[in-house]
Amino acid sequence: MRAMSNKYYITTPIYYVNDLPHIGHTYSTVAADILKRYHKLLGKDSFLLVGTDENSQKSSEAAGRAGLTTEEYVQEMSTKWEQTWQKLGISYNNFIRTTSEEHKKGVYDFFTLVEKKGDIYKGEYIGLYCKGCEAFVTEKELVDNLCPIHKLPPEEIKEENYFFRLSKYKEDLLKLYQDNPEFIQPESRRREIINYVQNHLEDISISRQGMDWGIPFPTDEKHRIYVWFDALINYLTGIGYGTDDKTFEEYWPANLQIVGKDIIKFHCALWPAMLMSAGLPLPEKIFAHGFFTINGQKIGKSTGNSIDPVRLTEEYGFDALRYYLFTEIKFGGDGDFSEEKLREKYNSDLANGLGNLTARVAKLAENSGGEFQLTQHTFNEASTEEYQQCIENLDFQGALQVIWQIIRSLDKTISDNELWKFKDEELITQLRPLIEDIRKVSIILEPFLPDTAKLLQSHFTGPKINALNPIFPRK
Ligand SMILES: [Zn+2]
């Protein structure tokens, strides 16, 4: 058992700067934001790390196409990513850039530990390399001679590279998965990784020659560090590894690392092996979410159907987008995004459900002319065990269902008791428990719908409660 700790450290993948943020990135980042807010409300010192992966060769190719230097290009793109998370109200604590000096310093410190361990050697590599994955792929993984994820033909590459002794950690990794069944979630991903480590784990090349971009290899100037080996270390440098030991020790190991299912080999096998080699503690849990389609089609620049989360937020509000993403799609599974369904959910659950309830109660409270002395609830008092259990199990859909059951039952109370027929003291007496319940709902809504939660918390404070304009105007 881990000692009870009062911190909660959660990470999202760092995204390639040559992409633009779409609904898939938004999904994993909002999931992390929900958990960060939830643990903060529980009184924990909660830290959310986000960032951009900038050392990829793809950056310099994209810069060339854009007529910029690579430095200019990554600066411009990284700013776009950070602005997107700001516009979407993501409550991140740090935005790590892998081109930053702090990151580079931490990568070198980490490299030194791994090298001292004897886990880095020079060898010749001949392999099939997928530019999309930024990784070598094995013949077995190809489908019709194409990378199954990117549908691209891999290039054959032969060069002298430095290697990390990943295969040395095979037994340790298998033991890790065995002893900690919760380390990789969901269960389907865990089985996939166990199979990969048992049958396909090989040493991995961690340098490239002839590149003009990326972190220089510490012991050989002809090489650059292979992007995955550098990128994974962001989870350490983002909390001060190599530059601020105190902060690093406070937050590491991560409580949860959220990743997409396409990058689990790196996060569930390479990453823990790197940490074992460096002698650092392992993260507690790695959770892989599924892929998104849009109206049934795979998201991609080429298909031209990437949906801009900022545009959706401007139209429906940040909270509505969050609500839709986590009621519609079970976290961990694949999901389909459709703006049509977003609008339906918005009207049925937000405009009608929550919006209508709060407007009705506020109007009745104003009409009653009453004064309401209300109770202050802590987050723990306001939340039910079922709600907390759902979030702890990363069942966001379940937690939202718990909240909406309460909303529906409050609506039913108003209708069943025909509250509009009451007046004065009688009405005030009937309303008081309803208002208390709305206040509780507004507290447990906060991880999911932070803006709405704040608005309701400030409106239903008493003693006088005024009418409230619909918080979700119909679309
Ligand atoms: Zn690929």
Short mmCIF file of C-alpha atoms and ligand atoms in Angstrom, two decimals:
data_model
loop_
_atom_site.label_atom_id
_atom_site.label_comp_id
_atom_site.label_asym_id
_atom_site.label_seq_id
_atom_site.Cartn_x
_atom_site.Cartn_y
_atom_site.Cartn_z
CA MET A 1 0.00 0.00 0.00
CA ARG A 2 1.15 3.48 -0.81
CA ALA A 3 1.33 5.90 2.06
CA MET A 4 -1.58 8.32 2.04
CA SER A 5 -0.40 11.42 0.36
CA ASN A 6 -1.95 14.81 0.11
CA LYS A 7 -0.86 15.44 -3.46
CA TYR A 8 -2.36 14.39 -6.74
CA TYR A 9 -0.29 14.59 -9.90
CA ILE A 10 -1.92 13.95 -13.26
CA THR A 11 -0.56 14.24 -16.81
CA THR A 12 -1.93 14.31 -20.36
CA PRO A 13 0.13 13.26 -23.36
CA ILE A 14 2.18 16.11 -24.78
CA TYR A 15 0.93 16.76 -28.28
CA TYR A 16 2.92 17.21 -31.46
CA VAL A 17 3.10 20.87 -32.37
CA ASN A 18 2.49 20.18 -36.04
CA ASP A 19 -1.09 19.13 -35.27
CA LEU A 20 -3.81 21.55 -34.31
CA PRO A 21 -5.88 20.80 -31.23
CA HIS A 22 -8.97 18.81 -32.15
CA ILE A 23 -11.74 17.15 -30.22
CA GLY A 24 -9.64 14.04 -29.47
CA HIS A 25 -6.91 16.06 -27.72
CA THR A 26 -9.60 18.06 -25.98
CA TYR A 27 -11.16 14.89 -24.65
CA SER A 28 -8.03 13.59 -22.90
CA THR A 29 -7.13 17.05 -21.63
CA VAL A 30 -10.60 17.70 -20.20
CA ALA A 31 -10.55 14.25 -18.55
CA ALA A 32 -7.35 15.21 -16.79
CA ASP A 33 -8.82 18.58 -15.88
CA ILE A 34 -11.89 16.91 -14.30
CA LEU A 35 -9.65 14.74 -12.13
CA LYS A 36 -7.38 17.60 -11.21
CA ARG A 37 -10.37 19.68 -10.07
CA TYR A 38 -11.96 16.75 -8.26
CA HIS A 39 -8.86 16.01 -6.20
CA LYS A 40 -8.38 19.68 -5.47
CA LEU A 41 -11.95 19.82 -4.14
CA LEU A 42 -11.10 16.85 -1.93
CA GLY A 43 -8.45 19.07 -0.40
CA LYS A 44 -5.44 17.67 -2.22
CA ASP A 45 -2.55 19.62 -3.61
CA SER A 46 -3.46 18.81 -7.18
CA PHE A 47 -1.13 19.33 -10.16
CA LEU A 48 -2.04 19.04 -13.85
CA LEU A 49 0.72 18.99 -16.45
CA VAL A 50 0.11 19.61 -20.16
CA GLY A 51 2.50 20.53 -22.94
CA THR A 52 3.88 20.14 -26.44
CA ASP A 53 6.29 17.68 -28.02
CA GLU A 54 8.52 19.82 -30.22
CA ASN A 55 11.69 17.89 -30.94
CA SER A 56 10.22 15.72 -33.64
CA GLN A 57 11.63 15.77 -37.15
CA LYS A 58 8.06 16.46 -38.24
CA SER A 59 8.41 19.94 -36.69
CA SER A 60 11.27 20.88 -38.96
CA GLU A 61 9.51 19.47 -42.02
CA ALA A 62 6.36 21.43 -41.19
CA ALA A 63 8.42 24.58 -40.54
CA GLY A 64 9.97 24.24 -44.01
CA ARG A 65 6.53 24.01 -45.58
CA ALA A 66 5.40 27.07 -43.62
CA GLY A 67 8.49 29.06 -44.67
CA LEU A 68 9.65 29.49 -41.06
CA THR A 69 12.69 28.43 -39.11
CA THR A 70 11.98 25.44 -36.91
CA GLU A 71 12.38 27.62 -33.80
CA GLU A 72 9.86 30.13 -35.11
CA TYR A 73 7.47 27.39 -36.11
CA VAL A 74 7.49 25.51 -32.78
CA GLN A 75 7.15 28.78 -30.88
CA GLU A 76 4.13 29.81 -32.92
CA MET A 77 2.45 26.42 -32.73
CA SER A 78 3.13 25.84 -29.06
CA THR A 79 1.53 29.21 -28.32
CA LYS A 80 -1.57 28.11 -30.26
CA TRP A 81 -1.82 24.98 -28.13
CA GLU A 82 -1.41 26.85 -24.90
CA GLN A 83 -3.99 29.46 -25.95
CA THR A 84 -6.45 26.71 -26.81
CA TRP A 85 -6.21 25.20 -23.33
CA GLN A 86 -6.57 28.68 -21.85
CA LYS A 87 -9.66 29.43 -23.94
CA LEU A 88 -11.13 26.09 -22.91
CA GLY A 89 -10.51 26.87 -19.25
CA ILE A 90 -8.16 23.94 -18.61
CA SER A 91 -6.80 24.40 -15.09
CA TYR A 92 -3.26 23.28 -15.84
CA ASN A 93 -0.40 24.09 -13.49
CA ASN A 94 2.39 23.92 -16.01
CA PHE A 95 2.71 23.82 -19.77
CA ILE A 96 5.93 21.97 -20.58
CA ARG A 97 7.74 22.50 -23.88
CA THR A 98 10.32 19.90 -24.82
CA THR A 99 12.46 22.59 -26.47
CA SER A 100 12.84 24.43 -23.15
CA GLU A 101 16.19 24.60 -21.37
CA GLU A 102 14.69 23.08 -18.20
CA HIS A 103 13.51 20.06 -20.13
CA LYS A 104 16.87 19.58 -21.83
CA LYS A 105 18.66 19.79 -18.49
CA GLY A 106 16.39 17.12 -17.00
CA VAL A 107 16.82 14.87 -20.05
CA TYR A 108 20.61 15.03 -19.63
CA ASP A 109 20.38 14.22 -15.92
CA PHE A 110 18.13 11.29 -16.67
CA PHE A 111 20.37 10.09 -19.48
CA THR A 112 23.37 10.11 -17.14
CA LEU A 113 21.58 7.79 -14.69
CA VAL A 114 20.59 5.35 -17.42
CA GLU A 115 24.07 5.36 -18.90
CA LYS A 116 25.68 4.75 -15.50
CA LYS A 117 23.40 1.77 -15.14
CA GLY A 118 24.98 0.34 -18.30
CA ASP A 119 21.71 0.45 -20.22
CA ILE A 120 22.92 2.41 -23.25
CA TYR A 121 25.07 0.84 -25.99
CA LYS A 122 25.97 1.46 -29.61
CA GLY A 123 24.70 -0.91 -32.25
CA GLU A 124 23.56 -1.14 -35.82
CA TYR A 125 19.96 -0.83 -36.57
CA ILE A 126 18.15 -2.00 -39.67
CA GLY A 127 14.51 -1.48 -39.44
CA LEU A 128 11.24 -0.31 -40.85
CA TYR A 129 10.47 3.17 -39.67
CA CYS A 130 7.05 4.78 -39.70
CA LYS A 131 7.27 8.57 -39.86
CA GLY A 132 3.76 8.89 -38.49
CA CYS A 133 4.56 6.84 -35.37
CA GLU A 134 8.09 8.29 -35.14
CA ALA A 135 9.06 4.75 -34.37
CA PHE A 136 10.32 1.55 -35.85
CA VAL A 137 7.59 -0.93 -36.61
CA THR A 138 7.96 -4.67 -36.97
CA GLU A 139 6.98 -6.58 -40.08
CA LYS A 140 4.37 -8.43 -38.03
CA GLU A 141 2.60 -5.21 -37.13
CA LEU A 142 2.13 -4.11 -40.75
CA VAL A 143 -1.17 -4.56 -42.51
CA ASP A 144 -0.82 -4.83 -46.31
CA ASN A 145 2.74 -3.54 -45.87
CA LEU A 146 1.40 -0.34 -44.30
CA CYS A 147 1.53 0.99 -40.75
CA PRO A 148 -1.90 0.01 -39.39
CA ILE A 149 -2.30 3.36 -37.63
CA HIS A 150 -1.06 5.77 -40.30
CA LYS A 151 -1.70 3.70 -43.44
CA LEU A 152 1.77 4.74 -44.62
CA PRO A 153 4.48 2.49 -46.05
CA PRO A 154 7.39 2.41 -43.58
CA GLU A 155 10.91 3.29 -44.80
CA GLU A 156 13.78 0.87 -44.40
CA ILE A 157 16.48 2.53 -42.31
CA LYS A 158 19.98 1.18 -41.62
CA GLU A 159 22.25 3.13 -39.35
CA GLU A 160 24.51 3.06 -36.34
CA ASN A 161 22.49 4.13 -33.34
CA TYR A 162 22.54 4.10 -29.60
CA PHE A 163 20.21 1.63 -27.94
CA PHE A 164 18.45 1.38 -24.62
CA ARG A 165 18.45 -2.12 -23.10
CA LEU A 166 14.69 -2.38 -22.96
CA SER A 167 14.71 -6.18 -23.22
CA LYS A 168 16.66 -6.37 -19.96
CA TYR A 169 13.50 -5.17 -18.17
CA LYS A 170 11.16 -7.79 -19.59
CA GLU A 171 10.79 -9.81 -16.37
CA ASP A 172 10.58 -6.70 -14.20
CA LEU A 173 7.84 -5.28 -16.42
CA LEU A 174 5.85 -8.51 -16.36
CA LYS A 175 6.17 -8.61 -12.59
CA LEU A 176 5.02 -4.99 -12.41
CA TYR A 177 1.84 -5.79 -14.37
CA GLN A 178 1.28 -8.94 -12.31
CA ASP A 179 1.75 -7.28 -8.92
CA ASN A 180 -0.19 -4.14 -9.87
CA PRO A 181 -3.20 -5.18 -11.90
CA GLU A 182 -4.37 -1.55 -11.86
CA PHE A 183 -1.18 -0.18 -13.38
CA ILE A 184 -2.57 -0.31 -16.93
CA GLN A 185 -6.20 0.44 -17.55
CA PRO A 186 -8.58 -0.43 -19.04
CA GLU A 187 -8.12 -4.21 -18.80
CA SER A 188 -8.10 -4.73 -22.60
CA ARG A 189 -5.02 -2.51 -22.87
CA ARG A 190 -3.34 -4.35 -20.04
CA ARG A 191 -3.69 -7.64 -21.91
CA GLU A 192 -2.38 -6.02 -25.08
CA ILE A 193 0.74 -4.78 -23.27
CA ILE A 194 1.42 -8.06 -21.48
CA ASN A 195 1.28 -9.80 -24.85
CA TYR A 196 3.63 -7.21 -26.38
CA VAL A 197 6.17 -7.45 -23.55
CA GLN A 198 6.04 -11.25 -23.52
CA ASN A 199 6.42 -11.69 -27.25
CA HIS A 200 7.84 -8.60 -28.93
CA LEU A 201 9.96 -6.63 -26.48
CA GLU A 202 13.31 -5.64 -28.02
CA ASP A 203 16.00 -3.09 -27.25
CA ILE A 204 15.05 0.26 -28.63
CA SER A 205 17.14 2.69 -30.62
CA ILE A 206 17.29 6.04 -28.83
CA SER A 207 19.35 8.17 -31.21
CA ARG A 208 19.24 9.31 -34.83
CA GLN A 209 22.01 10.51 -37.09
CA GLY A 210 21.95 13.32 -39.60
CA MET A 211 19.14 15.28 -37.98
CA ASP A 212 19.28 19.04 -37.62
CA TRP A 213 16.57 19.22 -34.98
CA GLY A 214 16.12 17.62 -31.57
CA ILE A 215 18.15 17.41 -28.38
CA PRO A 216 21.84 16.65 -29.15
CA PHE A 217 22.92 13.23 -27.91
CA PRO A 218 24.93 13.89 -24.74
CA THR A 219 27.90 11.66 -25.58
CA ASP A 220 28.02 11.85 -29.38
CA GLU A 221 27.52 15.05 -31.31
CA LYS A 222 26.69 13.25 -34.56
CA HIS A 223 23.45 12.01 -32.96
CA ARG A 224 20.24 13.51 -31.67
CA ILE A 225 18.12 11.92 -28.98
CA TYR A 226 15.28 9.95 -30.47
CA VAL A 227 12.10 11.85 -29.81
CA TRP A 228 10.27 9.28 -27.65
CA PHE A 229 13.15 8.89 -25.23
CA ASP A 230 13.21 12.65 -24.76
CA ALA A 231 9.43 13.23 -24.81
CA LEU A 232 8.54 10.79 -22.04
CA ILE A 233 10.88 12.60 -19.67
CA ASN A 234 8.56 15.66 -19.87
CA TYR A 235 6.46 14.08 -17.11
CA LEU A 236 9.46 14.58 -14.81
CA THR A 237 10.85 17.88 -16.11
CA GLY A 238 7.34 19.40 -16.06
CA ILE A 239 7.46 19.26 -12.26
CA GLY A 240 11.04 20.34 -11.86
CA TYR A 241 13.19 17.26 -12.42
CA GLY A 242 16.73 18.49 -13.00
CA THR A 243 15.97 22.08 -12.02
CA ASP A 244 13.76 22.10 -8.92
CA ASP A 245 14.27 18.97 -6.81
CA LYS A 246 11.91 20.09 -4.09
CA THR A 247 8.89 20.40 -6.37
CA PHE A 248 9.83 17.23 -8.18
CA GLU A 249 9.99 15.21 -4.97
CA GLU A 250 6.72 16.69 -3.82
CA TYR A 251 4.75 15.50 -6.86
CA TRP A 252 6.50 12.51 -8.38
CA PRO A 253 5.39 9.73 -8.89
CA ALA A 254 2.33 10.64 -10.95
CA ASN A 255 -0.96 9.31 -9.63
CA LEU A 256 -2.40 9.00 -13.10
CA GLN A 257 -1.09 9.38 -16.63
CA ILE A 258 -3.71 9.65 -19.34
CA VAL A 259 -2.64 8.52 -22.82
CA GLY A 260 -4.25 7.61 -26.12
CA LYS A 261 -4.44 3.94 -26.99
CA ASP A 262 -2.02 4.43 -29.91
CA ILE A 263 0.89 5.30 -27.61
CA ILE A 264 0.53 2.69 -24.88
CA LYS A 265 3.63 0.66 -25.83
CA PHE A 266 5.75 3.70 -25.08
CA HIS A 267 3.93 4.60 -21.88
CA CYS A 268 3.30 1.17 -20.42
CA ALA A 269 6.56 -0.61 -21.37
CA LEU A 270 9.34 1.79 -22.42
CA TRP A 271 8.50 4.47 -19.85
CA PRO A 272 8.43 2.24 -16.73
CA ALA A 273 11.61 0.49 -17.96
CA MET A 274 13.33 3.88 -18.35
CA LEU A 275 12.30 4.80 -14.82
CA MET A 276 13.50 1.45 -13.44
CA SER A 277 16.82 2.02 -15.16
CA ALA A 278 17.15 5.53 -13.70
CA GLY A 279 16.09 4.25 -10.27
CA LEU A 280 13.02 6.48 -10.07
CA PRO A 281 9.59 5.52 -8.70
CA LEU A 282 6.94 4.43 -11.20
CA PRO A 283 3.62 6.17 -11.84
CA GLU A 284 0.67 4.65 -10.04
CA LYS A 285 -1.61 4.18 -13.02
CA ILE A 286 -1.69 4.64 -16.78
CA PHE A 287 -5.06 4.97 -18.41
CA ALA A 288 -5.57 4.68 -22.17
CA HIS A 289 -8.61 6.32 -23.68
CA GLY A 290 -10.02 5.34 -27.04
CA PHE A 291 -10.13 7.02 -30.42
CA PHE A 292 -12.68 9.44 -31.73
CA THR A 293 -14.51 9.40 -34.95
CA ILE A 294 -16.56 12.33 -36.19
CA ASN A 295 -19.92 11.37 -37.61
CA GLY A 296 -18.48 7.90 -38.02
CA GLN A 297 -15.23 9.03 -39.74
CA LYS A 298 -11.68 8.94 -38.42
CA ILE A 299 -10.38 12.37 -37.38
CA GLY A 300 -7.54 13.73 -39.42
CA LYS A 301 -6.21 16.68 -41.29
CA SER A 302 -6.47 14.71 -44.49
CA THR A 303 -10.14 13.95 -43.99
CA GLY A 304 -10.73 17.60 -43.20
CA ASN A 305 -13.17 16.82 -40.44
CA SER A 306 -11.20 17.89 -37.39
CA ILE A 307 -13.56 19.86 -35.25
CA ASP A 308 -12.19 22.96 -33.62
CA PRO A 309 -12.93 22.79 -29.89
CA VAL A 310 -12.64 26.57 -29.56
CA ARG A 311 -15.39 27.13 -32.13
CA LEU A 312 -17.64 24.62 -30.32
CA THR A 313 -16.96 26.33 -27.02
CA GLU A 314 -17.84 29.72 -28.46
CA GLU A 315 -21.11 28.34 -29.72
CA TYR A 316 -22.24 26.08 -26.86
CA GLY A 317 -20.02 27.06 -23.94
CA PHE A 318 -17.10 25.24 -22.40
CA ASP A 319 -19.29 23.40 -19.91
CA ALA A 320 -21.70 22.09 -22.53
CA LEU A 321 -18.85 20.63 -24.55
CA ARG A 322 -17.41 18.98 -21.45
CA TYR A 323 -20.81 17.62 -20.50
CA TYR A 324 -21.40 16.16 -23.93
CA LEU A 325 -17.94 14.55 -24.19
CA PHE A 326 -18.28 12.71 -20.91
CA THR A 327 -21.95 11.71 -20.98
CA GLU A 328 -21.90 10.52 -24.55
CA ILE A 329 -18.70 8.52 -24.50
CA LYS A 330 -17.62 6.02 -21.91
CA PHE A 331 -14.09 6.90 -20.84
CA GLY A 332 -11.74 4.26 -22.19
CA GLY A 333 -13.92 3.19 -25.09
CA ASP A 334 -14.05 4.58 -28.61
CA GLY A 335 -16.55 7.30 -29.33
CA ASP A 336 -18.21 9.16 -32.09
CA PHE A 337 -18.57 12.91 -31.99
CA SER A 338 -21.48 14.59 -33.69
CA GLU A 339 -22.47 18.21 -33.34
CA GLU A 340 -26.07 17.18 -33.88
CA LYS A 341 -25.93 14.98 -30.77
CA LEU A 342 -24.13 17.70 -28.85
CA ARG A 343 -27.04 20.04 -29.59
CA GLU A 344 -29.58 17.39 -28.58
CA LYS A 345 -27.83 16.78 -25.25
CA TYR A 346 -27.49 20.48 -24.71
CA ASN A 347 -31.21 21.05 -25.12
CA SER A 348 -32.45 17.99 -23.24
CA ASP A 349 -30.07 17.85 -20.26
CA LEU A 350 -28.71 21.36 -19.89
CA ALA A 351 -31.36 23.77 -21.19
CA ASN A 352 -34.28 21.62 -20.00
CA GLY A 353 -32.78 19.61 -17.16
CA LEU A 354 -30.40 21.69 -15.11
CA GLY A 355 -31.24 25.09 -16.63
CA ASN A 356 -34.97 24.70 -16.23
CA LEU A 357 -34.76 23.37 -12.67
CA THR A 358 -32.55 26.18 -11.42
CA ALA A 359 -34.66 28.86 -13.16
CA ARG A 360 -37.88 27.44 -11.66
CA VAL A 361 -36.51 27.26 -8.14
CA ALA A 362 -34.98 30.73 -8.32
CA LYS A 363 -38.26 32.18 -9.59
CA LEU A 364 -40.25 30.49 -6.82
CA ALA A 365 -37.72 31.70 -4.25
CA GLU A 366 -38.08 35.28 -5.50
CA ASN A 367 -41.88 35.03 -5.48
CA SER A 368 -41.89 33.65 -1.95
CA GLY A 369 -40.20 36.82 -0.72
CA GLY A 370 -38.47 34.60 1.81
CA GLU A 371 -35.04 34.74 3.38
CA PHE A 372 -33.06 31.53 3.30
CA GLN A 373 -30.36 30.81 5.88
CA LEU A 374 -28.44 28.12 4.10
CA THR A 375 -25.88 25.54 5.16
CA GLN A 376 -22.29 25.58 3.93
CA HIS A 377 -21.43 22.13 2.64
CA THR A 378 -17.91 20.88 2.09
CA PHE A 379 -17.27 18.96 -1.10
CA ASN A 380 -17.26 15.71 0.86
CA GLU A 381 -20.59 16.50 2.50
CA ALA A 382 -22.17 17.47 -0.79
CA SER A 383 -21.03 14.40 -2.68
CA THR A 384 -22.48 10.92 -2.39
CA GLU A 385 -20.37 7.81 -2.04
CA GLU A 386 -21.59 6.57 -5.40
CA TYR A 387 -20.48 9.78 -7.08
CA GLN A 388 -17.00 9.62 -5.55
CA GLN A 389 -16.68 5.94 -6.35
CA CYS A 390 -17.51 6.61 -10.00
CA ILE A 391 -14.83 9.27 -10.31
CA GLU A 392 -12.24 7.17 -8.49
CA ASN A 393 -12.99 4.42 -11.03
CA LEU A 394 -12.72 6.95 -13.88
CA ASP A 395 -16.37 6.36 -14.70
CA PHE A 396 -17.24 9.95 -15.56
CA GLN A 397 -20.42 8.93 -17.30
CA GLY A 398 -21.56 7.24 -14.09
CA ALA A 399 -20.77 10.29 -11.96
CA LEU A 400 -22.75 12.55 -14.28
CA GLN A 401 -25.66 10.11 -14.15
CA VAL A 402 -25.64 10.37 -10.36
CA ILE A 403 -25.89 14.16 -10.61
CA TRP A 404 -28.63 14.09 -13.23
CA GLN A 405 -30.67 11.64 -11.16
CA ILE A 406 -30.68 14.23 -8.41
CA ILE A 407 -31.67 16.95 -10.88
CA ARG A 408 -34.58 14.85 -12.18
CA SER A 409 -35.77 13.98 -8.70
CA LEU A 410 -35.78 17.66 -7.71
CA ASP A 411 -37.80 18.48 -10.81
CA LYS A 412 -40.21 15.73 -9.86
CA THR A 413 -40.58 17.09 -6.33
CA ILE A 414 -41.64 20.47 -7.74
CA SER A 415 -44.20 18.90 -10.07
CA ASP A 416 -45.52 16.27 -7.65
CA ASN A 417 -46.03 18.80 -4.86
CA GLU A 418 -47.27 21.50 -7.27
CA LEU A 419 -45.07 24.03 -5.55
CA TRP A 420 -46.37 26.93 -7.66
CA LYS A 421 -49.64 26.68 -5.74
CA PHE A 422 -47.97 27.57 -2.42
CA LYS A 423 -47.32 31.02 -0.98
CA ASP A 424 -45.31 32.78 1.71
CA GLU A 425 -44.18 30.70 4.71
CA GLU A 426 -45.50 27.44 3.26
CA LEU A 427 -43.64 27.99 0.02
CA ILE A 428 -40.49 28.98 1.88
CA THR A 429 -40.62 25.78 3.94
CA GLN A 430 -41.08 23.66 0.82
CA LEU A 431 -38.31 25.46 -1.07
CA ARG A 432 -35.61 25.35 1.57
CA PRO A 433 -34.62 21.66 1.07
CA LEU A 434 -34.76 22.11 -2.70
CA ILE A 435 -32.38 25.04 -2.54
CA GLU A 436 -30.06 23.11 -0.25
CA ASP A 437 -30.04 20.27 -2.78
CA ILE A 438 -29.32 22.65 -5.66
CA ARG A 439 -26.41 23.99 -3.67
CA LYS A 440 -25.09 20.47 -3.20
CA VAL A 441 -25.53 19.77 -6.92
CA SER A 442 -23.64 22.96 -7.72
CA ILE A 443 -20.73 21.73 -5.60
CA ILE A 444 -20.44 18.27 -7.13
CA LEU A 445 -20.90 19.69 -10.62
CA GLU A 446 -17.69 21.64 -10.25
CA PRO A 447 -15.18 19.09 -11.63
CA PHE A 448 -17.33 18.64 -14.73
CA LEU A 449 -19.03 22.00 -15.35
CA PRO A 450 -16.83 24.47 -13.48
CA ASP A 451 -18.32 27.71 -14.87
CA THR A 452 -21.91 26.61 -14.26
CA ALA A 453 -21.02 25.39 -10.79
CA LYS A 454 -19.52 28.76 -9.85
CA LEU A 455 -22.50 30.63 -11.25
CA LEU A 456 -25.01 28.52 -9.31
CA GLN A 457 -22.95 28.65 -6.13
CA SER A 458 -22.93 32.42 -6.21
CA HIS A 459 -26.61 32.74 -7.16
CA PHE A 460 -28.04 30.39 -4.53
CA THR A 461 -26.30 31.89 -1.52
CA GLY A 462 -29.24 33.49 0.26
CA PRO A 463 -30.65 34.97 2.25
CA LYS A 464 -32.52 36.63 -0.67
CA ILE A 465 -32.66 34.62 -3.87
CA ASN A 466 -33.60 36.39 -7.09
CA ALA A 467 -34.93 35.01 -10.34
CA LEU A 468 -32.29 33.58 -12.64
CA ASN A 469 -32.07 33.92 -16.41
CA PRO A 470 -31.82 30.54 -18.14
CA ILE A 471 -28.19 29.46 -17.72
CA PHE A 472 -28.36 27.41 -20.93
CA PRO A 473 -30.49 29.25 -23.51
CA ARG A 474 -32.04 26.77 -25.94
CA LYS A 475 -30.15 26.17 -29.19
ZN ZN B 1 2.57 4.73 -38.01
#
